[in-house]
Every structure is written in C-alpha cells, then in structure tokens.
PDB file of C-alpha atoms and ligand atoms in Angstrom:
ATOM      1  CA  UNK A  26     132.976  12.119 179.364  1.00  0.00           C
ATOM      2  CA  UNK A  27     134.181  15.218 181.170  1.00  0.00           C
ATOM      3  CA  UNK A  28     132.345  15.278 184.549  1.00  0.00           C
ATOM      4  CA  UNK A  29     131.808  18.990 184.246  1.00  0.00           C
ATOM      5  CA  UNK A  30     129.700  18.616 181.123  1.00  0.00           C
ATOM      6  CA  UNK A  31     125.957  18.177 181.622  1.00  0.00           C
ATOM      7  CA  UNK A  32     124.299  17.632 178.250  1.00  0.00           C
ATOM      8  CA  UNK A  33     120.551  17.531 177.636  1.00  0.00           C
ATOM      9  CA  UNK A  34     118.383  16.993 174.578  1.00  0.00           C
ATOM     10  CA  UNK A  35     116.702  20.362 174.437  1.00  0.00           C
ATOM     11  CA  UNK A  36     117.165  23.912 175.702  1.00  0.00           C
ATOM     12  CA  UNK A  37     114.151  23.358 177.962  1.00  0.00           C
ATOM     13  CA  UNK A  38     115.684  20.229 179.524  1.00  0.00           C
ATOM     14  CA  UNK A  39     118.940  22.130 180.006  1.00  0.00           C
ATOM     15  CA  UNK A  40     117.189  25.051 181.659  1.00  0.00           C
ATOM     16  CA  UNK A  41     115.269  22.648 183.907  1.00  0.00           C
ATOM     17  CA  UNK A  42     118.538  21.036 185.030  1.00  0.00           C
ATOM     18  CA  UNK A  43     119.832  24.451 186.069  1.00  0.00           C
ATOM     19  CA  UNK A  44     116.549  25.237 187.831  1.00  0.00           C
ATOM     20  CA  UNK A  45     116.923  21.993 189.778  1.00  0.00           C
ATOM     21  CA  UNK A  46     120.475  22.957 190.731  1.00  0.00           C
ATOM     22  CA  UNK A  47     119.276  26.343 191.983  1.00  0.00           C
ATOM     23  CA  UNK A  48     116.459  24.692 193.938  1.00  0.00           C
ATOM     24  CA  UNK A  49     118.864  22.256 195.581  1.00  0.00           C
ATOM     25  CA  UNK A  50     121.298  25.024 196.495  1.00  0.00           C
ATOM     26  CA  UNK A  51     118.486  27.170 197.910  1.00  0.00           C
ATOM     27  CA  UNK A  52     117.192  24.297 200.046  1.00  0.00           C
ATOM     28  CA  UNK A  53     120.705  23.728 201.338  1.00  0.00           C
ATOM     29  CA  UNK A  54     120.975  27.357 202.322  1.00  0.00           C
ATOM     30  CA  UNK A  55     117.595  27.282 204.091  1.00  0.00           C
ATOM     31  CA  UNK A  56     118.915  24.463 206.287  1.00  0.00           C
ATOM     32  CA  UNK A  57     121.780  26.774 207.278  1.00  0.00           C
ATOM     33  CA  UNK A  58     119.423  29.749 207.661  1.00  0.00           C
ATOM     34  CA  UNK A  59     121.578  31.528 205.111  1.00  0.00           C
ATOM     35  CA  UNK A  60     120.680  33.363 201.902  1.00  0.00           C
ATOM     36  CA  UNK A  61     121.579  32.104 198.452  1.00  0.00           C
ATOM     37  CA  UNK A  62     123.513  34.819 196.640  1.00  0.00           C
ATOM     38  CA  UNK A  63     123.315  34.353 192.871  1.00  0.00           C
ATOM     39  CA  UNK A  64     124.846  36.459 190.089  1.00  0.00           C
ATOM     40  CA  UNK A  65     122.774  36.240 186.905  1.00  0.00           C
ATOM     41  CA  UNK A  66     123.841  36.780 183.317  1.00  0.00           C
ATOM     42  CA  UNK A  67     121.706  38.420 180.691  1.00  0.00           C
ATOM     43  CA  UNK A  68     121.371  37.908 176.973  1.00  0.00           C
ATOM     44  CA  UNK A  69     118.755  35.549 175.557  1.00  0.00           C
ATOM     45  CA  UNK A  70     119.748  32.101 176.810  1.00  0.00           C
ATOM     46  CA  UNK A  71     118.617  32.585 180.431  1.00  0.00           C
ATOM     47  CA  UNK A  72     115.042  33.499 179.394  1.00  0.00           C
ATOM     48  CA  UNK A  73     113.957  29.834 179.323  1.00  0.00           C
ATOM     49  CA  UNK A  74     115.450  29.291 182.774  1.00  0.00           C
ATOM     50  CA  UNK A  75     113.859  32.453 184.162  1.00  0.00           C
ATOM     51  CA  UNK A  76     110.460  31.491 182.768  1.00  0.00           C
ATOM     52  CA  UNK A  77     110.768  28.056 184.360  1.00  0.00           C
ATOM     53  CA  UNK A  78     111.739  29.554 187.726  1.00  0.00           C
ATOM     54  CA  UNK A  79     108.751  31.898 187.454  1.00  0.00           C
ATOM     55  CA  UNK A  80     106.317  29.103 186.663  1.00  0.00           C
ATOM     56  CA  UNK A  81     107.113  25.473 187.549  1.00  0.00           C
ATOM     57  CA  UNK A  82     109.439  26.499 190.384  1.00  0.00           C
ATOM     58  CA  UNK A  83     107.624  29.560 191.714  1.00  0.00           C
ATOM     59  CA  UNK A  84     106.231  27.663 194.704  1.00  0.00           C
ATOM     60  CA  UNK A  85     109.158  25.327 195.423  1.00  0.00           C
ATOM     61  CA  UNK A  86     112.034  27.792 195.559  1.00  0.00           C
ATOM     62  CA  UNK A  87     112.302  29.599 198.925  1.00  0.00           C
ATOM     63  CA  UNK A  88     112.444  33.029 197.301  1.00  0.00           C
ATOM     64  CA  UNK A  89     112.791  34.831 200.645  1.00  0.00           C
ATOM     65  CA  UNK A  90     116.226  33.183 200.939  1.00  0.00           C
ATOM     66  CA  UNK A  91     117.314  34.191 197.425  1.00  0.00           C
ATOM     67  CA  UNK A  92     119.305  37.346 196.721  1.00  0.00           C
ATOM     68  CA  UNK A  93     119.915  38.269 193.079  1.00  0.00           C
ATOM     69  CA  UNK A  94     122.826  40.165 191.611  1.00  0.00           C
ATOM     70  CA  UNK A  95     124.010  40.622 188.035  1.00  0.00           C
ATOM     71  CA  UNK A  96     127.149  39.460 186.273  1.00  0.00           C
ATOM     72  CA  UNK A  97     126.948  42.376 183.894  1.00  0.00           C
ATOM     73  CA  UNK A  98     124.676  45.049 182.505  1.00  0.00           C
ATOM     74  CA  UNK A  99     124.439  47.055 179.364  1.00  0.00           C
ATOM     75  CA  UNK A 100     124.758  50.811 179.927  1.00  0.00           C
ATOM     76  CA  UNK A 101     121.140  51.492 179.042  1.00  0.00           C
ATOM     77  CA  UNK A 102     118.079  52.303 181.182  1.00  0.00           C
ATOM     78  CA  UNK A 103     116.220  49.349 182.748  1.00  0.00           C
ATOM     79  CA  UNK A 104     113.321  49.989 180.366  1.00  0.00           C
ATOM     80  CA  UNK A 105     115.578  49.580 177.319  1.00  0.00           C
ATOM     81  CA  UNK A 106     115.080  46.421 175.223  1.00  0.00           C
ATOM     82  CA  UNK A 107     118.723  45.451 175.797  1.00  0.00           C
ATOM     83  CA  UNK A 108     118.681  45.824 179.579  1.00  0.00           C
ATOM     84  CA  UNK A 109     119.632  42.620 181.387  1.00  0.00           C
ATOM     85  CA  UNK A 110     117.704  43.787 184.426  1.00  0.00           C
ATOM     86  CA  UNK A 111     114.713  44.588 182.220  1.00  0.00           C
ATOM     87  CA  UNK A 112     114.838  41.122 180.651  1.00  0.00           C
ATOM     88  CA  UNK A 113     115.109  39.516 184.083  1.00  0.00           C
ATOM     89  CA  UNK A 114     112.204  41.577 185.406  1.00  0.00           C
ATOM     90  CA  UNK A 115     109.941  40.604 182.517  1.00  0.00           C
ATOM     91  CA  UNK A 116     110.859  36.896 182.596  1.00  0.00           C
ATOM     92  CA  UNK A 117     111.358  36.327 186.299  1.00  0.00           C
ATOM     93  CA  UNK A 118     111.200  39.128 188.859  1.00  0.00           C
ATOM     94  CA  UNK A 119     107.643  40.292 188.183  1.00  0.00           C
ATOM     95  CA  UNK A 120     106.345  36.748 188.704  1.00  0.00           C
ATOM     96  CA  UNK A 121     108.130  35.576 191.872  1.00  0.00           C
ATOM     97  CA  UNK A 122     107.767  36.674 195.533  1.00  0.00           C
ATOM     98  CA  UNK A 123     111.305  37.955 195.908  1.00  0.00           C
ATOM     99  CA  UNK A 124     111.661  41.059 198.020  1.00  0.00           C
ATOM    100  CA  UNK A 125     112.965  44.180 196.274  1.00  0.00           C
ATOM    101  CA  UNK A 126     115.541  44.485 199.059  1.00  0.00           C
ATOM    102  CA  UNK A 127     117.034  41.182 197.847  1.00  0.00           C
ATOM    103  CA  UNK A 128     117.481  42.333 194.243  1.00  0.00           C
ATOM    104  CA  UNK A 129     120.653  44.272 193.428  1.00  0.00           C
ATOM    105  CA  UNK A 130     120.576  45.586 189.847  1.00  0.00           C
ATOM    106  CA  UNK A 131     123.509  47.215 188.145  1.00  0.00           C
ATOM    107  CA  UNK A 132     122.228  50.683 187.247  1.00  0.00           C
ATOM    108  CA  UNK A 133     122.771  50.833 183.499  1.00  0.00           C
ATOM    109  CA  UNK A 134     121.338  54.332 183.295  1.00  0.00           C
ATOM    110  CA  UNK A 135     124.047  56.022 185.333  1.00  0.00           C
ATOM    111  CA  UNK A 136     127.618  57.080 184.566  1.00  0.00           C
ATOM    112  CA  UNK A 137     129.520  53.819 183.874  1.00  0.00           C
ATOM    113  CA  UNK A 138     132.635  54.553 185.889  1.00  0.00           C
ATOM    114  CA  UNK A 139     130.612  55.782 188.888  1.00  0.00           C
ATOM    115  CA  UNK A 140     128.280  52.787 188.630  1.00  0.00           C
ATOM    116  CA  UNK A 141     131.170  50.346 188.485  1.00  0.00           C
ATOM    117  CA  UNK A 142     132.431  51.798 191.761  1.00  0.00           C
ATOM    118  CA  UNK A 143     128.953  51.860 193.325  1.00  0.00           C
ATOM    119  CA  UNK A 144     128.219  48.262 192.357  1.00  0.00           C
ATOM    120  CA  UNK A 145     131.625  47.126 193.619  1.00  0.00           C
ATOM    121  CA  UNK A 146     130.832  48.771 196.950  1.00  0.00           C
ATOM    122  CA  UNK A 147     127.420  47.100 196.970  1.00  0.00           C
ATOM    123  CA  UNK A 148     129.020  43.692 196.445  1.00  0.00           C
ATOM    124  CA  UNK A 149     131.500  44.347 199.229  1.00  0.00           C
ATOM    125  CA  UNK A 150     128.736  45.317 201.676  1.00  0.00           C
ATOM    126  CA  UNK A 151     126.057  42.833 200.597  1.00  0.00           C
ATOM    127  CA  UNK A 152     128.034  39.619 200.076  1.00  0.00           C
ATOM    128  CA  UNK A 153     129.953  37.516 202.545  1.00  0.00           C
ATOM    129  CA  UNK A 154     133.674  37.916 202.170  1.00  0.00           C
ATOM    130  CA  UNK A 155     136.506  35.406 202.125  1.00  0.00           C
ATOM    131  CA  UNK A 156     140.160  36.231 201.602  1.00  0.00           C
ATOM    132  CA  UNK A 157     139.094  39.844 201.330  1.00  0.00           C
ATOM    133  CA  UNK A 158     136.837  39.256 198.327  1.00  0.00           C
ATOM    134  CA  UNK A 159     133.033  39.207 198.088  1.00  0.00           C
ATOM    135  CA  UNK A 160     131.803  35.692 197.450  1.00  0.00           C
ATOM    136  CA  UNK A 161     128.819  34.621 195.396  1.00  0.00           C
ATOM    137  CA  UNK A 162     127.301  31.207 196.082  1.00  0.00           C
ATOM    138  CA  UNK A 163     126.588  30.763 192.388  1.00  0.00           C
ATOM    139  CA  UNK A 164     127.533  32.633 189.233  1.00  0.00           C
ATOM    140  CA  UNK A 165     125.414  31.812 186.196  1.00  0.00           C
ATOM    141  CA  UNK A 166     127.283  32.570 182.976  1.00  0.00           C
ATOM    142  CA  UNK A 167     126.447  32.459 179.302  1.00  0.00           C
ATOM    143  CA  UNK A 168     128.861  32.463 176.409  1.00  0.00           C
ATOM    144  CA  UNK A 169     128.751  34.525 173.254  1.00  0.00           C
ATOM    145  CA  UNK A 170     129.514  33.140 169.787  1.00  0.00           C
ATOM    146  CA  UNK A 171     132.930  34.787 170.144  1.00  0.00           C
ATOM    147  CA  UNK A 172     133.667  33.008 173.408  1.00  0.00           C
ATOM    148  CA  UNK A 173     133.045  36.034 175.613  1.00  0.00           C
ATOM    149  CA  UNK A 174     131.419  35.623 178.974  1.00  0.00           C
ATOM    150  CA  UNK A 175     130.003  38.233 181.299  1.00  0.00           C
ATOM    151  CA  UNK A 176     131.083  41.342 179.415  1.00  0.00           C
ATOM    152  CA  UNK A 177     134.656  40.141 179.162  1.00  0.00           C
ATOM    153  CA  UNK A 178     135.376  40.124 175.439  1.00  0.00           C
ATOM    154  CA  UNK A 179     138.288  38.556 173.514  1.00  0.00           C
ATOM    155  CA  UNK A 180     139.826  41.982 172.905  1.00  0.00           C
ATOM    156  CA  UNK A 181     139.981  42.719 176.641  1.00  0.00           C
ATOM    157  CA  UNK A 182     141.310  39.587 178.327  1.00  0.00           C
ATOM    158  CA  UNK A 183     142.871  41.834 180.981  1.00  0.00           C
ATOM    159  CA  UNK A 184     139.445  41.982 182.664  1.00  0.00           C
ATOM    160  CA  UNK A 185     139.964  38.338 183.611  1.00  0.00           C
ATOM    161  CA  UNK A 186     142.801  39.333 185.936  1.00  0.00           C
ATOM    162  CA  UNK A 187     141.909  42.919 186.778  1.00  0.00           C
ATOM    163  CA  UNK A 188     142.397  44.127 190.349  1.00  0.00           C
ATOM    164  CA  UNK A 189     138.992  45.772 189.956  1.00  0.00           C
ATOM    165  CA  UNK A 190     136.053  43.606 190.990  1.00  0.00           C
ATOM    166  CA  UNK A 191     133.701  45.524 188.718  1.00  0.00           C
ATOM    167  CA  UNK A 192     134.833  47.258 185.538  1.00  0.00           C
ATOM    168  CA  UNK A 193     133.541  49.199 182.568  1.00  0.00           C
ATOM    169  CA  UNK A 194     133.759  47.200 179.340  1.00  0.00           C
ATOM    170  CA  UNK A 195     132.879  47.940 175.727  1.00  0.00           C
ATOM    171  CA  UNK A 196     131.203  45.577 173.273  1.00  0.00           C
ATOM    172  CA  UNK A 197     133.736  45.225 170.413  1.00  0.00           C
ATOM    173  CA  UNK A 198     131.124  45.381 167.653  1.00  0.00           C
ATOM    174  CA  UNK A 199     128.414  47.712 168.915  1.00  0.00           C
ATOM    175  CA  UNK A 200     130.748  49.823 171.080  1.00  0.00           C
ATOM    176  CA  UNK A 201     128.013  49.678 173.701  1.00  0.00           C
ATOM    177  CA  UNK A 202     129.407  50.314 177.173  1.00  0.00           C
ATOM    178  CA  UNK A 203     128.886  47.580 179.729  1.00  0.00           C
ATOM    179  CA  UNK A 204     129.436  47.145 183.460  1.00  0.00           C
ATOM    180  CA  UNK A 205     130.848  43.723 184.315  1.00  0.00           C
ATOM    181  CA  UNK A 206     132.202  41.780 187.219  1.00  0.00           C
ATOM    182  CA  UNK A 207     135.739  40.648 186.478  1.00  0.00           C
ATOM    183  CA  UNK A 208     137.386  37.259 186.303  1.00  0.00           C
ATOM    184  CA  UNK A 209     138.801  37.563 189.810  1.00  0.00           C
ATOM    185  CA  UNK A 210     135.313  37.901 191.281  1.00  0.00           C
ATOM    186  CA  UNK A 211     133.797  35.178 189.101  1.00  0.00           C
ATOM    187  CA  UNK A 212     136.544  32.723 190.032  1.00  0.00           C
ATOM    188  CA  UNK A 213     136.066  33.510 193.718  1.00  0.00           C
ATOM    189  CA  UNK A 214     132.506  32.196 193.639  1.00  0.00           C
ATOM    190  CA  UNK A 215     131.623  28.979 195.394  1.00  0.00           C
ATOM    191  CA  UNK A 216     130.271  27.615 192.113  1.00  0.00           C
ATOM    192  CA  UNK A 217     130.271  28.813 188.504  1.00  0.00           C
ATOM    193  CA  UNK A 218     128.029  27.299 185.859  1.00  0.00           C
ATOM    194  CA  UNK A 219     127.652  28.017 182.170  1.00  0.00           C
ATOM    195  CA  UNK A 220     124.240  27.710 180.549  1.00  0.00           C
ATOM    196  CA  UNK A 221     124.922  27.439 176.824  1.00  0.00           C
ATOM    197  CA  UNK A 222     122.465  26.345 174.153  1.00  0.00           C
ATOM    198  CA  UNK A 223     122.257  26.494 170.387  1.00  0.00           C
ATOM    199  CA  UNK A 224     124.406  25.353 167.487  1.00  0.00           C
ATOM    200  CA  UNK A 225     125.994  28.788 167.107  1.00  0.00           C
ATOM    201  CA  UNK A 226     128.088  28.097 170.223  1.00  0.00           C
ATOM    202  CA  UNK A 227     129.236  24.600 169.188  1.00  0.00           C
ATOM    203  CA  UNK A 228     132.484  25.517 167.399  1.00  0.00           C
ATOM    204  CA  UNK A 229     133.872  27.761 170.105  1.00  0.00           C
ATOM    205  CA  UNK A 230     132.728  25.381 172.833  1.00  0.00           C
ATOM    206  CA  UNK A 231     134.601  22.510 171.160  1.00  0.00           C
ATOM    207  CA  UNK A 232     137.792  24.580 171.072  1.00  0.00           C
ATOM    208  CA  UNK A 233     137.403  25.562 174.725  1.00  0.00           C
ATOM    209  CA  UNK A 234     136.495  22.143 176.130  1.00  0.00           C
ATOM    210  CA  UNK A 235     139.157  20.295 174.110  1.00  0.00           C
ATOM    211  CA  UNK A 236     141.761  23.038 174.646  1.00  0.00           C
ATOM    212  CA  UNK A 237     142.330  23.191 170.904  1.00  0.00           C
ATOM    213  CA  UNK A 238     144.922  25.634 169.466  1.00  0.00           C
ATOM    214  CA  UNK A 239     144.011  29.277 170.193  1.00  0.00           C
ATOM    215  CA  UNK A 240     141.520  28.313 172.915  1.00  0.00           C
ATOM    216  CA  UNK A 241     143.229  30.948 175.078  1.00  0.00           C
ATOM    217  CA  UNK A 242     141.715  33.721 172.981  1.00  0.00           C
ATOM    218  CA  UNK A 243     138.292  32.929 174.403  1.00  0.00           C
ATOM    219  CA  UNK A 244     137.497  34.516 177.795  1.00  0.00           C
ATOM    220  CA  UNK A 245     135.160  31.638 178.695  1.00  0.00           C
ATOM    221  CA  UNK A 246     138.137  29.262 178.621  1.00  0.00           C
ATOM    222  CA  UNK A 247     139.704  30.925 181.675  1.00  0.00           C
ATOM    223  CA  UNK A 248     136.763  30.628 184.042  1.00  0.00           C
ATOM    224  CA  UNK A 249     136.883  28.314 187.055  1.00  0.00           C
ATOM    225  CA  UNK A 250     135.517  28.694 190.535  1.00  0.00           C
ATOM    226  CA  UNK A 251     137.983  28.529 193.394  1.00  0.00           C
ATOM    227  CA  UNK A 252     140.328  26.633 191.046  1.00  0.00           C
ATOM    228  CA  UNK A 253     137.478  24.148 190.471  1.00  0.00           C
ATOM    229  CA  UNK A 254     136.428  23.804 186.817  1.00  0.00           C
ATOM    230  CA  UNK A 255     133.158  25.426 185.900  1.00  0.00           C
ATOM    231  CA  UNK A 256     130.228  23.158 185.090  1.00  0.00           C
ATOM    232  CA  UNK A 257     128.718  23.414 181.629  1.00  0.00           C
ATOM    233  CA  UNK A 258     124.982  22.895 181.143  1.00  0.00           C
ATOM    234  CA  UNK A 259     124.534  22.333 177.416  1.00  0.00           C
ATOM    235  CA  UNK A 260     121.876  21.260 174.997  1.00  0.00           C
ATOM    236  CA  UNK A 261     122.694  18.786 172.228  1.00  0.00           C
ATOM    237  CA  UNK A 262     122.987  21.595 169.692  1.00  0.00           C
ATOM    238  CA  UNK A 263     125.702  23.429 171.630  1.00  0.00           C
ATOM    239  CA  UNK A 264     127.449  20.159 172.531  1.00  0.00           C
ATOM    240  CA  UNK A 265     127.152  18.770 169.030  1.00  0.00           C
ATOM    241  CA  UNK A 266     130.895  18.965 168.233  1.00  0.00           C
ATOM    242  CA  UNK A 267     132.342  17.827 171.567  1.00  0.00           C
TER     243      UNK A 267
HETATM  244  C1  LIG B 450     125.137  39.774 178.236  1.00  0.00           C
HETATM  245  C2  LIG B 450     125.528  38.497 178.923  1.00  0.00           C
HETATM  246  C3  LIG B 450     126.522  37.797 178.049  1.00  0.00           C
HETATM  247  C4  LIG B 450     125.768  36.611 177.505  1.00  0.00           C
HETATM  248  C5  LIG B 450     126.379  36.108 176.236  1.00  0.00           C
HETATM  249  C6  LIG B 450     125.478  35.049 175.592  1.00  0.00           C
HETATM  250  O1  LIG B 450     125.003  40.820 178.881  1.00  0.00           O
HETATM  251  O2  LIG B 450     124.900  39.660 177.016  1.00  0.00           O
HETATM  252  O3  LIG B 450     125.846  38.580 180.190  1.00  0.00           O
HETATM  253  O4  LIG B 450     127.695  37.385 178.646  1.00  0.00           O
HETATM  254  O5  LIG B 450     125.758  35.580 178.486  1.00  0.00           O
HETATM  255  O6  LIG B 450     126.518  37.201 175.355  1.00  0.00           O
HETATM  256  O7  LIG B 450     124.319  35.705 175.175  1.00  0.00           O
HETATM  257  P1  LIG B 450     123.082  34.870 174.587  1.00  0.00           P
HETATM  258  O8  LIG B 450     122.518  34.094 175.725  1.00  0.00           O
HETATM  259  O9  LIG B 450     122.127  35.926 174.088  1.00  0.00           O
HETATM  260  O10 LIG B 450     123.640  33.993 173.490  1.00  0.00           O
END
C-alpha cells in the first residue's frame, strides 16, 4: 500500500491520527525551542480535528509554541457562518490557551486584493524563510468533491504555479471570492497533509491516487511538499475505492 496513505476506520480515528501528528511535531519543536507554524484549512472536515485538539489534546499540546495561519479564507466577515476563521474560533481557538499574537487570520472582511497583499506580507515577516520563500512547518489541506484544495479550483489551475504567494480566487459555483495561498507556497512547506473523510470524496481520490486518466484536472493531484509526496489521512469511506 502507498506509504503516504494513512487509512482509519472512522472520521474520529482519522482526526485523532492527525492530532497525534501535530502533537509529535509540536513536541519536536519545543526541544528546539522553536515555534510550530501551521496553516489550517477550513470547510467542515477539520471540525472533528479541532474539537479533539480543544478537548483531549488541550493539555498535552504546548500551545505557547503553536502559531496558526490559514490556507484560505472566504471573503466574508469572521462572524459569517462561512468564515474559516469563525469556524476555527468556535471549534478550537476559544477553547485552547493560544496567544492571540500567535494567530494570524486572513481578514475576509477587507478588500480581497489588498488583503491578499497584506497576508502575503504577514507570511513573509512572520514565517522563517528558505530559498526566499516563507516556510510553514505543516500545511493541513482538505479536498473538495471536485478535487480542489485550498481555494485552488479546477478552473484555475494557474494558482498552483502562480508567482504570487497569496492570491484572490473565486468559487466556480457560488462566485464567492476567496483568499488563498498558492501551490508554490504549499509545496514549499516542510510537510503537507490531507485530511479527507466521507464517501463523497472517494471517486476523485481514487483518480488522484491511482493517476487515472484526467487526474491532472484536479488541483489536489499536484500537491507535494518540497518534492515529497503529501500524506493522506483518510477514513474508510473516503478510501473505499482505492
Ligand atoms: C475551504 C477549504 C477547502 C476545503 C475543501 C473541503 O475554505 O473550504 O479550505 O479547501 O478543505 O473544500 O471542504 P470540506 O471539508 O467541507 O469537505
């Protein structure tokens, strides 16, 4: 079986495996007296993980070493039901002792183009740099039913190779504007993991993992960290056709 596939019985088991990975990485950083810089995705899948981190792992994770960024954000206020920051606050941030100074939201309520520039500047000043690019320790990605990841959609594959580190994107169905980090920045991370659960992802995941015809149309198929394949944390439902 592909060593980059980590398959668990339930969404809860899958989320717990990712929580354990985050805990291990954080402990490793503590030994180096360095922060753990994580970029989080939004949507619904991470909620289980966030709730675990805010409950079972609230005392074991060294939160004062954790710095949180976002992979993408919907261009809505943080109080909006679709805000990734808002979802993260409700499921994680309000319940863990992380300092506000270590949380770097994308401001969905401001002008998208200006915010893309502001957030890019924030990443450049707040993250360590290598080869001239800001470097996350870990990027946590989800995948949509259409194979998008971050807010890089199939109709805008150019964002995978954009010179911009942060760009304005548009959801192809809702036309909702998004702010997203681009493929160049994702691939520059030390580690990239996908957390994907549910049967609705199984067909696309099969095409991506097995490089079936047309797999290139899915943005998630292009993602790898530092030319190292991304690791996929999957429940049985999402992995059901592999
Ligand atoms: C977002 C996410 C996006 C998400 C996928 C999967 O802003 O929506 O960053 O990339 O990971 O759309 O979403 P679900 O977890 O809701 O299936």
